[in-house]
PDB file of C-alpha atoms in Angstrom:
ATOM      1  CA  GLY A   1     -20.774   3.221 -38.610  1.00 50.00           C
ATOM      2  CA  THR A   2     -24.371   3.646 -39.781  1.00 55.00           C
ATOM      3  CA  CYS A   3     -25.820   1.285 -42.358  1.00 57.00           C
ATOM      4  CA  ASN A   4     -28.887   2.432 -44.288  1.00 61.00           C
ATOM      5  CA  TYR A   5     -31.087  -0.049 -46.104  1.00 68.00           C
ATOM      6  CA  THR A   6     -33.060   0.975 -49.161  1.00 85.00           C
ATOM      7  CA  VAL A   7     -36.561  -0.346 -48.668  1.00 94.00           C
ATOM      8  CA  SER A   8     -40.024   0.150 -50.150  1.00 96.00           C
ATOM      9  CA  GLN A   9     -43.442   0.577 -48.512  1.00 97.00           C
ATOM     10  CA  ASN A  10     -46.917   0.523 -50.062  1.00 98.00           C
ATOM     11  CA  ILE A  11     -49.510   2.428 -48.090  1.00 98.00           C
ATOM     12  CA  SER A  12     -53.211   1.902 -48.793  1.00 98.00           C
ATOM     13  CA  LEU A  13     -55.141   5.171 -48.739  1.00 98.00           C
ATOM     14  CA  GLN A  14     -58.971   4.977 -48.697  1.00 97.00           C
ATOM     15  CA  GLN A  15     -61.381   7.444 -50.264  1.00 98.00           C
ATOM     16  CA  GLY A  16     -62.097  10.101 -47.676  1.00 97.00           C
ATOM     17  CA  TRP A  17     -59.939  10.959 -44.675  1.00 98.00           C
ATOM     18  CA  ASN A  18     -56.854   9.035 -43.592  1.00 98.00           C
ATOM     19  CA  ILE A  19     -53.992   9.605 -41.128  1.00 98.00           C
ATOM     20  CA  TRP A  20     -50.830   8.177 -42.610  1.00 98.00           C
ATOM     21  CA  SER A  21     -47.136   7.949 -41.855  1.00 98.00           C
ATOM     22  CA  THR A  22     -44.117   6.125 -43.172  1.00 98.00           C
ATOM     23  CA  HIS A  23     -41.116   4.330 -41.711  1.00 97.00           C
ATOM     24  CA  ILE A  24     -39.149   5.311 -44.847  1.00 97.00           C
ATOM     25  CA  GLU A  25     -37.038   8.426 -45.443  1.00 97.00           C
ATOM     26  CA  PRO A  26     -37.431   9.092 -49.207  1.00 96.00           C
ATOM     27  CA  GLU A  27     -34.591  10.522 -51.195  1.00 95.00           C
ATOM     28  CA  ASP A  28     -36.729  13.570 -52.042  1.00 97.00           C
ATOM     29  CA  PRO A  29     -38.820  14.344 -48.895  1.00 97.00           C
ATOM     30  CA  ASN A  30     -40.927  17.132 -50.526  1.00 98.00           C
ATOM     31  CA  ILE A  31     -44.567  16.290 -49.925  1.00 98.00           C
ATOM     32  CA  ALA A  32     -45.538  17.267 -53.504  1.00 98.00           C
ATOM     33  CA  PHE A  33     -42.961  14.858 -54.922  1.00 97.00           C
ATOM     34  CA  ILE A  34     -44.061  12.047 -52.582  1.00 97.00           C
ATOM     35  CA  PHE A  35     -47.653  12.267 -53.882  1.00 98.00           C
ATOM     36  CA  THR A  36     -46.715  12.776 -57.593  1.00 98.00           C
ATOM     37  CA  ASP A  37     -47.945   9.367 -58.805  1.00 97.00           C
ATOM     38  CA  ILE A  38     -51.402   9.571 -57.122  1.00 98.00           C
ATOM     39  CA  VAL A  39     -51.944  13.330 -57.149  1.00 98.00           C
ATOM     40  CA  SER A  40     -55.040  12.967 -59.400  1.00 98.00           C
ATOM     41  CA  ASP A  41     -56.834  11.176 -56.515  1.00 98.00           C
ATOM     42  CA  LEU A  42     -55.520  13.491 -53.762  1.00 98.00           C
ATOM     43  CA  THR A  43     -57.638  16.283 -52.340  1.00 97.00           C
ATOM     44  CA  ILE A  44     -55.447  17.661 -49.520  1.00 98.00           C
ATOM     45  CA  VAL A  45     -52.660  16.808 -47.048  1.00 98.00           C
ATOM     46  CA  LYS A  46     -52.509  18.538 -43.630  1.00 97.00           C
ATOM     47  CA  ASP A  47     -49.868  18.439 -40.909  1.00 97.00           C
ATOM     48  CA  GLU A  48     -50.352  18.900 -37.174  1.00 96.00           C
ATOM     49  CA  SER A  49     -49.818  22.681 -37.338  1.00 95.00           C
ATOM     50  CA  GLY A  50     -52.379  23.211 -40.103  1.00 94.00           C
ATOM     51  CA  ALA A  51     -49.945  23.603 -42.980  1.00 97.00           C
ATOM     52  CA  VAL A  52     -51.278  22.027 -46.174  1.00 98.00           C
ATOM     53  CA  TYR A  53     -50.377  20.538 -49.548  1.00 98.00           C
ATOM     54  CA  TRP A  54     -53.424  21.392 -51.698  1.00 97.00           C
ATOM     55  CA  PRO A  55     -52.761  20.454 -55.341  1.00 97.00           C
ATOM     56  CA  VAL A  56     -55.883  22.104 -56.860  1.00 96.00           C
ATOM     57  CA  PHE A  57     -54.572  25.484 -55.565  1.00 96.00           C
ATOM     58  CA  ASP A  58     -50.890  24.626 -56.278  1.00 96.00           C
ATOM     59  CA  LEU A  59     -50.253  25.313 -52.615  1.00 97.00           C
ATOM     60  CA  ASN A  60     -47.580  23.566 -50.512  1.00 98.00           C
ATOM     61  CA  SER A  61     -46.946  25.099 -47.099  1.00 98.00           C
ATOM     62  CA  ILE A  62     -45.846  21.686 -45.647  1.00 98.00           C
ATOM     63  CA  GLY A  63     -42.667  21.478 -47.694  1.00 98.00           C
ATOM     64  CA  ASN A  64     -40.657  18.433 -46.643  1.00 98.00           C
ATOM     65  CA  LEU A  65     -41.851  15.329 -44.788  1.00 97.00           C
ATOM     66  CA  ILE A  66     -40.565  15.118 -41.177  1.00 97.00           C
ATOM     67  CA  ASN A  67     -39.446  11.727 -39.937  1.00 98.00           C
ATOM     68  CA  GLY A  68     -41.782  10.280 -37.327  1.00 97.00           C
ATOM     69  CA  LYS A  69     -44.663  12.674 -38.037  1.00 98.00           C
ATOM     70  CA  GLY A  70     -48.227  11.750 -39.071  1.00 98.00           C
ATOM     71  CA  TYR A  71     -50.272  13.547 -41.728  1.00 98.00           C
ATOM     72  CA  GLN A  72     -53.978  13.813 -42.497  1.00 98.00           C
ATOM     73  CA  VAL A  73     -54.809  12.981 -46.140  1.00 98.00           C
ATOM     74  CA  LYS A  74     -58.127  13.305 -47.938  1.00 98.00           C
ATOM     75  CA  MET A  75     -58.520  11.131 -51.060  1.00 98.00           C
ATOM     76  CA  SER A  76     -61.177  11.379 -53.788  1.00 97.00           C
ATOM     77  CA  ALA A  77     -60.605   7.655 -54.557  1.00 98.00           C
ATOM     78  CA  ASN A  78     -58.790   4.617 -53.127  1.00 98.00           C
ATOM     79  CA  ASN A  79     -55.149   4.399 -54.122  1.00 98.00           C
ATOM     80  CA  ILE A  80     -51.737   3.071 -53.051  1.00 98.00           C
ATOM     81  CA  LEU A  81     -48.908   5.404 -52.039  1.00 98.00           C
ATOM     82  CA  SER A  82     -45.604   3.686 -52.934  1.00 97.00           C
ATOM     83  CA  LEU A  83     -42.433   4.916 -51.219  1.00 97.00           C
ATOM     84  CA  GLU A  84     -38.777   3.966 -51.499  1.00 96.00           C
ATOM     85  CA  GLY A  85     -35.857   5.098 -49.463  1.00 97.00           C
ATOM     86  CA  ASP A  86     -33.864   4.469 -46.268  1.00 97.00           C
ATOM     87  CA  LEU A  87     -35.480   2.731 -43.283  1.00 97.00           C
ATOM     88  CA  ILE A  88     -35.987   5.139 -40.414  1.00 97.00           C
ATOM     89  CA  PRO A  89     -34.746   3.541 -37.094  1.00 96.00           C
ATOM     90  CA  SER A  90     -37.859   2.435 -35.169  1.00 96.00           C
ATOM     91  CA  ASP A  91     -36.411   3.827 -31.927  1.00 95.00           C
ATOM     92  CA  LEU A  92     -35.954   7.352 -33.375  1.00 97.00           C
ATOM     93  CA  VAL A  93     -36.588   9.896 -30.616  1.00 98.00           C
ATOM     94  CA  LEU A  94     -39.897  11.731 -31.347  1.00 97.00           C
ATOM     95  CA  PRO A  95     -40.547  15.055 -29.540  1.00 97.00           C
ATOM     96  CA  LEU A  96     -44.230  15.002 -28.474  1.00 98.00           C
ATOM     97  CA  ALA A  97     -45.400  18.523 -27.598  1.00 97.00           C
ATOM     98  CA  SER A  98     -47.954  19.292 -24.919  1.00 97.00           C
ATOM     99  CA  GLY A  99     -51.479  19.272 -26.392  1.00 97.00           C
ATOM    100  CA  TRP A 100     -52.467  17.633 -29.679  1.00 97.00           C
ATOM    101  CA  GLY A 101     -50.073  16.404 -32.363  1.00 98.00           C
ATOM    102  CA  LEU A 102     -49.881  13.852 -35.219  1.00 98.00           C
ATOM    103  CA  MET A 103     -47.369  11.090 -34.651  1.00 98.00           C
ATOM    104  CA  GLY A 104     -46.123   8.536 -37.128  1.00 98.00           C
ATOM    105  CA  TYR A 105     -45.642   4.817 -36.507  1.00 98.00           C
ATOM    106  CA  LEU A 106     -42.059   3.624 -37.105  1.00 98.00           C
ATOM    107  CA  PRO A 107     -41.923  -0.074 -36.223  1.00 97.00           C
ATOM    108  CA  ILE A 108     -42.364  -2.353 -39.282  1.00 96.00           C
ATOM    109  CA  THR A 109     -44.798  -4.670 -37.449  1.00 95.00           C
ATOM    110  CA  CYS A 110     -48.205  -4.036 -35.845  1.00 96.00           C
ATOM    111  CA  TYR A 111     -48.213  -3.910 -32.043  1.00 95.00           C
ATOM    112  CA  SER A 112     -50.798  -3.069 -29.332  1.00 95.00           C
ATOM    113  CA  ALA A 113     -51.329   0.684 -28.762  1.00 96.00           C
ATOM    114  CA  SER A 114     -51.279   0.215 -24.961  1.00 95.00           C
ATOM    115  CA  ASN A 115     -47.901  -1.515 -25.152  1.00 95.00           C
ATOM    116  CA  MET A 116     -46.356   0.840 -27.702  1.00 96.00           C
ATOM    117  CA  MET A 117     -47.354   3.949 -25.676  1.00 97.00           C
ATOM    118  CA  ALA A 118     -46.308   2.494 -22.323  1.00 96.00           C
ATOM    119  CA  PRO A 119     -43.080   4.592 -22.108  1.00 96.00           C
ATOM    120  CA  VAL A 120     -45.100   7.840 -21.870  1.00 97.00           C
ATOM    121  CA  LEU A 121     -48.155   6.481 -20.066  1.00 96.00           C
ATOM    122  CA  ASP A 122     -47.929   9.180 -17.385  1.00 97.00           C
ATOM    123  CA  GLN A 123     -47.901  12.028 -19.935  1.00 98.00           C
ATOM    124  CA  LEU A 124     -50.407  10.514 -22.402  1.00 98.00           C
ATOM    125  CA  THR A 125     -53.964  11.814 -22.305  1.00 98.00           C
ATOM    126  CA  ILE A 126     -55.396  10.021 -25.313  1.00 98.00           C
ATOM    127  CA  ILE A 127     -54.464   8.687 -28.757  1.00 98.00           C
ATOM    128  CA  LYS A 128     -56.867   8.456 -31.716  1.00 98.00           C
ATOM    129  CA  ASP A 129     -56.708   6.673 -35.084  1.00 98.00           C
ATOM    130  CA  GLU A 130     -58.191   7.935 -38.345  1.00 97.00           C
ATOM    131  CA  ASP A 131     -61.567   6.242 -37.595  1.00 96.00           C
ATOM    132  CA  GLY A 132     -61.932   7.889 -34.182  1.00 96.00           C
ATOM    133  CA  ASN A 133     -61.017   4.736 -32.220  1.00 97.00           C
ATOM    134  CA  VAL A 134     -59.067   5.553 -29.023  1.00 97.00           C
ATOM    135  CA  TYR A 135     -56.511   4.319 -26.560  1.00 97.00           C
ATOM    136  CA  TRP A 136     -57.569   6.186 -23.371  1.00 97.00           C
ATOM    137  CA  PRO A 137     -55.549   5.212 -20.331  1.00 96.00           C
ATOM    138  CA  LEU A 138     -57.855   7.071 -17.878  1.00 95.00           C
ATOM    139  CA  PHE A 139     -60.759   4.813 -19.025  1.00 94.00           C
ATOM    140  CA  GLU A 140     -58.557   1.704 -19.366  1.00 93.00           C
ATOM    141  CA  LEU A 141     -59.976   1.606 -22.905  1.00 95.00           C
ATOM    142  CA  ASN A 142     -58.183   0.479 -26.064  1.00 95.00           C
ATOM    143  CA  ASN A 143     -60.404   0.094 -29.087  1.00 93.00           C
ATOM    144  CA  ILE A 144     -57.621   0.953 -31.502  1.00 96.00           C
ATOM    145  CA  GLY A 145     -56.086  -2.451 -30.863  1.00 95.00           C
ATOM    146  CA  ASP A 146     -52.792  -2.575 -32.750  1.00 96.00           C
ATOM    147  CA  MET A 147     -50.902   0.377 -34.187  1.00 97.00           C
ATOM    148  CA  CYS A 148     -49.692  -0.500 -37.647  1.00 97.00           C
ATOM    149  CA  PRO A 149     -47.149   0.592 -40.334  1.00 98.00           C
ATOM    150  CA  GLY A 150     -48.502   3.168 -42.772  1.00 98.00           C
ATOM    151  CA  LYS A 151     -50.897   4.631 -40.214  1.00 98.00           C
ATOM    152  CA  GLY A 152     -50.534   7.843 -38.249  1.00 98.00           C
ATOM    153  CA  TYR A 153     -52.191   8.798 -34.969  1.00 98.00           C
ATOM    154  CA  GLN A 154     -53.484  11.885 -33.223  1.00 98.00           C
ATOM    155  CA  VAL A 155     -52.001  12.083 -29.787  1.00 98.00           C
ATOM    156  CA  LYS A 156     -52.696  14.452 -26.882  1.00 98.00           C
ATOM    157  CA  MET A 157     -49.998  14.850 -24.227  1.00 98.00           C
ATOM    158  CA  SER A 158     -50.368  16.518 -20.799  1.00 98.00           C
ATOM    159  CA  GLU A 159     -46.775  17.777 -21.026  1.00 98.00           C
ATOM    160  CA  THR A 160     -43.971  17.945 -23.617  1.00 98.00           C
ATOM    161  CA  THR A 161     -41.819  14.850 -23.629  1.00 97.00           C
ATOM    162  CA  ASN A 162     -39.482  12.803 -25.820  1.00 98.00           C
ATOM    163  CA  PHE A 163     -40.696   9.380 -26.954  1.00 98.00           C
ATOM    164  CA  SER A 164     -39.302   6.393 -28.780  1.00 97.00           C
ATOM    165  CA  TYR A 165     -41.149   3.193 -29.596  1.00 97.00           C
ATOM    166  CA  PRO A 166     -40.108   0.255 -27.403  1.00 95.00           C
ATOM    167  CA  SER A 167     -38.389  -2.620 -29.158  1.00 88.00           C
ATOM    168  CA  GLY A 168     -39.686  -6.157 -29.147  1.00 67.00           C
ATOM    169  CA  GLY A 169     -43.307  -5.102 -29.268  1.00 58.00           C
ATOM    170  CA  ARG A 170     -45.610  -7.048 -26.969  1.00 53.00           C
ATOM    171  CA  PHE A 171     -45.001  -6.975 -23.219  1.00 50.00           C
ATOM    172  CA  GLY A 172     -47.176  -6.628 -20.179  1.00 48.00           C
ATOM    173  CA  PHE A 173     -50.952  -6.763 -20.195  1.00 50.00           C
ATOM    174  CA  ASP A 174     -52.936  -5.647 -23.189  1.00 59.00           C
ATOM    175  CA  THR A 175     -56.322  -4.001 -22.558  1.00 58.00           C
ATOM    176  CA  PHE A 176     -57.747  -4.289 -26.082  1.00 64.00           C
ATOM    177  CA  GLU A 177     -61.531  -3.856 -26.146  1.00 68.00           C
ATOM    178  CA  LYS A 178     -62.993  -4.182 -29.594  1.00 72.00           C
ATOM    179  CA  THR A 179     -66.194  -2.154 -29.913  1.00 76.00           C
ATOM    180  CA  GLU A 180     -68.921  -4.190 -31.654  1.00 81.00           C
ATOM    181  CA  LYS A 181     -70.359  -2.642 -34.811  1.00 88.00           C
ATOM    182  CA  THR A 182     -73.766  -1.084 -34.303  1.00 93.00           C
ATOM    183  CA  ILE A 183     -76.800  -2.870 -35.742  1.00 95.00           C
ATOM    184  CA  TYR A 184     -79.609  -0.300 -35.281  1.00 97.00           C
ATOM    185  CA  TYR A 185     -77.658   2.905 -35.907  1.00 97.00           C
ATOM    186  CA  ASN A 186     -75.555   3.544 -38.968  1.00 95.00           C
ATOM    187  CA  ALA A 187     -71.879   4.321 -38.695  1.00 93.00           C
ATOM    188  CA  ALA A 188     -71.296   8.085 -38.817  1.00 95.00           C
ATOM    189  CA  HIS A 189     -69.396   9.651 -41.718  1.00 94.00           C
ATOM    190  CA  ASN A 190     -65.660  10.233 -41.158  1.00 96.00           C
ATOM    191  CA  THR A 191     -65.260  13.977 -41.822  1.00 97.00           C
ATOM    192  CA  GLY A 192     -61.599  14.298 -40.781  1.00 96.00           C
ATOM    193  CA  ASN A 193     -62.211  15.957 -37.392  1.00 97.00           C
ATOM    194  CA  ASN A 194     -63.966  14.732 -34.267  1.00 98.00           C
ATOM    195  CA  MET A 195     -64.535  14.965 -30.547  1.00 98.00           C
ATOM    196  CA  ILE A 196     -64.516  12.170 -27.976  1.00 98.00           C
ATOM    197  CA  ILE A 197     -67.289  11.881 -25.395  1.00 98.00           C
ATOM    198  CA  GLY A 198     -66.522   9.556 -22.508  1.00 97.00           C
ATOM    199  CA  ILE A 199     -69.391   7.820 -20.689  1.00 97.00           C
ATOM    200  CA  PRO A 200     -68.014   5.857 -17.708  1.00 97.00           C
ATOM    201  CA  THR A 201     -70.053   2.967 -16.320  1.00 96.00           C
ATOM    202  CA  THR A 202     -70.474   5.014 -13.089  1.00 96.00           C
ATOM    203  CA  ALA A 203     -72.441   7.757 -14.988  1.00 97.00           C
ATOM    204  CA  TRP A 204     -75.506   5.612 -15.774  1.00 97.00           C
ATOM    205  CA  GLU A 205     -78.635   6.071 -13.650  1.00 95.00           C
ATOM    206  CA  ILE A 206     -80.013   2.873 -15.278  1.00 94.00           C
ATOM    207  CA  MET A 207     -77.270   0.707 -16.835  1.00 95.00           C
ATOM    208  CA  PRO A 208     -78.031  -0.337 -20.394  1.00 97.00           C
ATOM    209  CA  ALA A 209     -77.782  -3.955 -21.434  1.00 96.00           C
ATOM    210  CA  ILE A 210     -74.953  -5.448 -23.537  1.00 95.00           C
ATOM    211  CA  GLY A 211     -75.947  -4.853 -27.181  1.00 95.00           C
ATOM    212  CA  ASP A 212     -77.857  -1.641 -26.517  1.00 97.00           C
ATOM    213  CA  GLU A 213     -76.639   1.293 -28.672  1.00 98.00           C
ATOM    214  CA  ILE A 214     -75.959   5.003 -28.136  1.00 98.00           C
ATOM    215  CA  ALA A 215     -76.193   7.538 -30.978  1.00 98.00           C
ATOM    216  CA  ALA A 216     -75.300  11.213 -31.213  1.00 98.00           C
ATOM    217  CA  TYR A 217     -77.022  13.832 -33.420  1.00 98.00           C
ATOM    218  CA  ASP A 218     -76.401  17.426 -34.530  1.00 97.00           C
ATOM    219  CA  GLU A 219     -78.996  20.201 -34.253  1.00 96.00           C
ATOM    220  CA  VAL A 220     -80.689  19.252 -37.549  1.00 95.00           C
ATOM    221  CA  GLY A 221     -81.042  15.598 -36.582  1.00 96.00           C
ATOM    222  CA  ARG A 222     -78.071  14.210 -38.591  1.00 96.00           C
ATOM    223  CA  LEU A 223     -76.359  11.168 -37.057  1.00 97.00           C
ATOM    224  CA  ILE A 224     -72.822  12.145 -36.176  1.00 98.00           C
ATOM    225  CA  GLY A 225     -71.702   9.262 -33.930  1.00 98.00           C
ATOM    226  CA  SER A 226     -72.785   5.825 -32.693  1.00 97.00           C
ATOM    227  CA  THR A 227     -71.432   2.993 -30.529  1.00 97.00           C
ATOM    228  CA  SER A 228     -72.630  -0.177 -28.865  1.00 96.00           C
ATOM    229  CA  PHE A 229     -72.646  -0.842 -25.123  1.00 96.00           C
ATOM    230  CA  ASN A 230     -70.565  -3.665 -23.669  1.00 92.00           C
ATOM    231  CA  ARG A 231     -70.758  -2.897 -19.887  1.00 92.00           C
ATOM    232  CA  GLU A 232     -67.378  -1.105 -20.090  1.00 93.00           C
ATOM    233  CA  ASN A 233     -66.522   2.567 -20.157  1.00 95.00           C
ATOM    234  CA  ILE A 234     -67.532   4.110 -23.525  1.00 94.00           C
ATOM    235  CA  ALA A 235     -65.712   6.518 -25.808  1.00 96.00           C
ATOM    236  CA  LEU A 236     -68.261   7.897 -28.289  1.00 97.00           C
ATOM    237  CA  THR A 237     -66.693   9.598 -31.289  1.00 98.00           C
ATOM    238  CA  VAL A 238     -68.788  12.454 -32.739  1.00 98.00           C
ATOM    239  CA  TRP A 239     -67.756  13.976 -36.126  1.00 98.00           C
ATOM    240  CA  GLY A 240     -67.428  17.629 -37.052  1.00 98.00           C
ATOM    241  CA  ASP A 241     -68.061  19.461 -40.293  1.00 97.00           C
ATOM    242  CA  ASP A 242     -65.668  18.748 -43.151  1.00 96.00           C
ATOM    243  CA  LEU A 243     -64.583  22.211 -44.337  1.00 88.00           C
ATOM    244  CA  THR A 244     -63.308  20.833 -47.661  1.00 90.00           C
ATOM    245  CA  THR A 245     -66.906  20.128 -48.764  1.00 92.00           C
ATOM    246  CA  ASN A 246     -69.662  22.629 -49.546  1.00 93.00           C
ATOM    247  CA  ALA A 247     -72.405  20.774 -47.675  1.00 93.00           C
ATOM    248  CA  LYS A 248     -72.718  20.631 -43.883  1.00 94.00           C
ATOM    249  CA  ASP A 249     -71.754  16.998 -43.039  1.00 94.00           C
ATOM    250  CA  GLY A 250     -71.052  17.164 -39.293  1.00 97.00           C
ATOM    251  CA  LEU A 251     -71.077  19.368 -36.225  1.00 97.00           C
ATOM    252  CA  GLN A 252     -69.999  22.965 -36.434  1.00 97.00           C
ATOM    253  CA  VAL A 253     -67.838  24.389 -33.623  1.00 97.00           C
ATOM    254  CA  GLY A 254     -70.206  25.445 -30.788  1.00 98.00           C
ATOM    255  CA  GLU A 255     -73.083  23.225 -31.992  1.00 98.00           C
ATOM    256  CA  GLN A 256     -74.939  21.147 -29.396  1.00 98.00           C
ATOM    257  CA  VAL A 257     -74.899  17.357 -29.451  1.00 98.00           C
ATOM    258  CA  THR A 258     -77.991  15.332 -28.456  1.00 98.00           C
ATOM    259  CA  PHE A 259     -78.105  11.617 -27.690  1.00 98.00           C
ATOM    260  CA  LYS A 260     -80.398   8.646 -28.131  1.00 98.00           C
ATOM    261  CA  LEU A 261     -80.363   5.136 -26.619  1.00 98.00           C
ATOM    262  CA  TRP A 262     -81.662   2.048 -28.456  1.00 98.00           C
ATOM    263  CA  ASN A 263     -82.869  -0.814 -26.261  1.00 97.00           C
ATOM    264  CA  SER A 264     -81.979  -4.014 -28.155  1.00 96.00           C
ATOM    265  CA  ASP A 265     -84.442  -6.268 -26.184  1.00 96.00           C
ATOM    266  CA  MET A 266     -87.510  -4.054 -26.627  1.00 96.00           C
ATOM    267  CA  ASN A 267     -86.391  -2.505 -29.957  1.00 97.00           C
ATOM    268  CA  THR A 268     -87.295   0.939 -28.594  1.00 97.00           C
ATOM    269  CA  GLU A 269     -85.488   4.267 -28.816  1.00 97.00           C
ATOM    270  CA  SER A 270     -85.395   6.880 -26.087  1.00 97.00           C
ATOM    271  CA  THR A 271     -83.740  10.251 -25.555  1.00 97.00           C
ATOM    272  CA  LEU A 272     -80.561  10.072 -23.488  1.00 96.00           C
ATOM    273  CA  VAL A 273     -79.967  13.058 -21.216  1.00 96.00           C
ATOM    274  CA  VAL A 274     -76.619  13.917 -19.702  1.00 97.00           C
ATOM    275  CA  THR A 275     -77.443  16.042 -16.642  1.00 96.00           C
ATOM    276  CA  LYS A 276     -73.849  16.678 -15.512  1.00 97.00           C
ATOM    277  CA  TRP A 277     -70.354  16.687 -17.018  1.00 98.00           C
ATOM    278  CA  ASP A 278     -67.033  16.048 -15.241  1.00 97.00           C
ATOM    279  CA  VAL A 279     -65.079  17.450 -18.151  1.00 97.00           C
ATOM    280  CA  GLY A 280     -66.323  19.603 -21.053  1.00 97.00           C
ATOM    281  CA  GLY A 281     -69.963  19.385 -22.130  1.00 97.00           C
ATOM    282  CA  ASP A 282     -72.325  18.721 -25.023  1.00 97.00           C
ATOM    283  CA  VAL A 283     -71.015  21.470 -27.304  1.00 98.00           C
ATOM    284  CA  TYR A 284     -68.722  20.553 -30.203  1.00 98.00           C
ATOM    285  CA  THR A 285     -65.074  21.568 -30.240  1.00 98.00           C
ATOM    286  CA  ILE A 286     -62.550  20.023 -32.687  1.00 97.00           C
ATOM    287  CA  ASP A 287     -60.478  17.396 -30.760  1.00 97.00           C
ATOM    288  CA  GLY A 288     -62.480  18.135 -27.632  1.00 97.00           C
ATOM    289  CA  ILE A 289     -62.764  15.619 -24.810  1.00 97.00           C
ATOM    290  CA  SER A 290     -65.914  15.541 -22.693  1.00 98.00           C
ATOM    291  CA  ILE A 291     -66.658  13.139 -19.807  1.00 98.00           C
ATOM    292  CA  ALA A 292     -70.233  12.616 -18.529  1.00 98.00           C
ATOM    293  CA  SER A 293     -70.679  12.229 -14.781  1.00 96.00           C
TER     294      SER A 293
END
């Protein structure tokens, strides 16, 4: 027979945008009930299809939590979401639809993104965390590092497939590449939606040095993305406009992105021009993927 264990989980939610999930099936799965204790610090919850729980408008089109799904949450202050209920089996079969979705993380221990997603490597285009870090098999790039309990992930699949997390965690070779924090450019503001721009090492006419930095700007000169160069393929995350705020705080759909390069040896900044794209281009689309050639 089946044996369910009542367990608890405390999930740390930061001010601003988060992607969260739980490995617990609460007794009452209604999203409004789940957030009851911290609703005063909650702005909005969104699921992968755009349904929302928006307390200020007394609107709940999400309804019940779905096991194995991830959700975007915007908080007005840091808080802890405490849940209690039955442990969801970590090998629960998750249907991953073609295109973008939000997946939950069901194992109760952190494990490498490249190892965890290995069963669907052939169907996986890219996976993103809440900070815009990626595991991008095409680029052999993992700057997410470990996937962890309490976190959710945006995932893009090339075809619909069923997935379950492998047991035992670490196996095979891990390609974790931590991206160093930028020194010259500030970190861009997490607005809850972004686009990934891939710059492979083969695209450079003159290869930057390790420690040089690349920044992206919107049409009014606001910094909307930055990363450092480490002689590997680059995934530069650029952030879009947060529609839950009145001010423009990121790229609008259709807006052009421009780039700058900071030379760390000379302490000089120059305009970076992409003359050709393999995929996409320099115009913003939510969850877009562009690759410079």
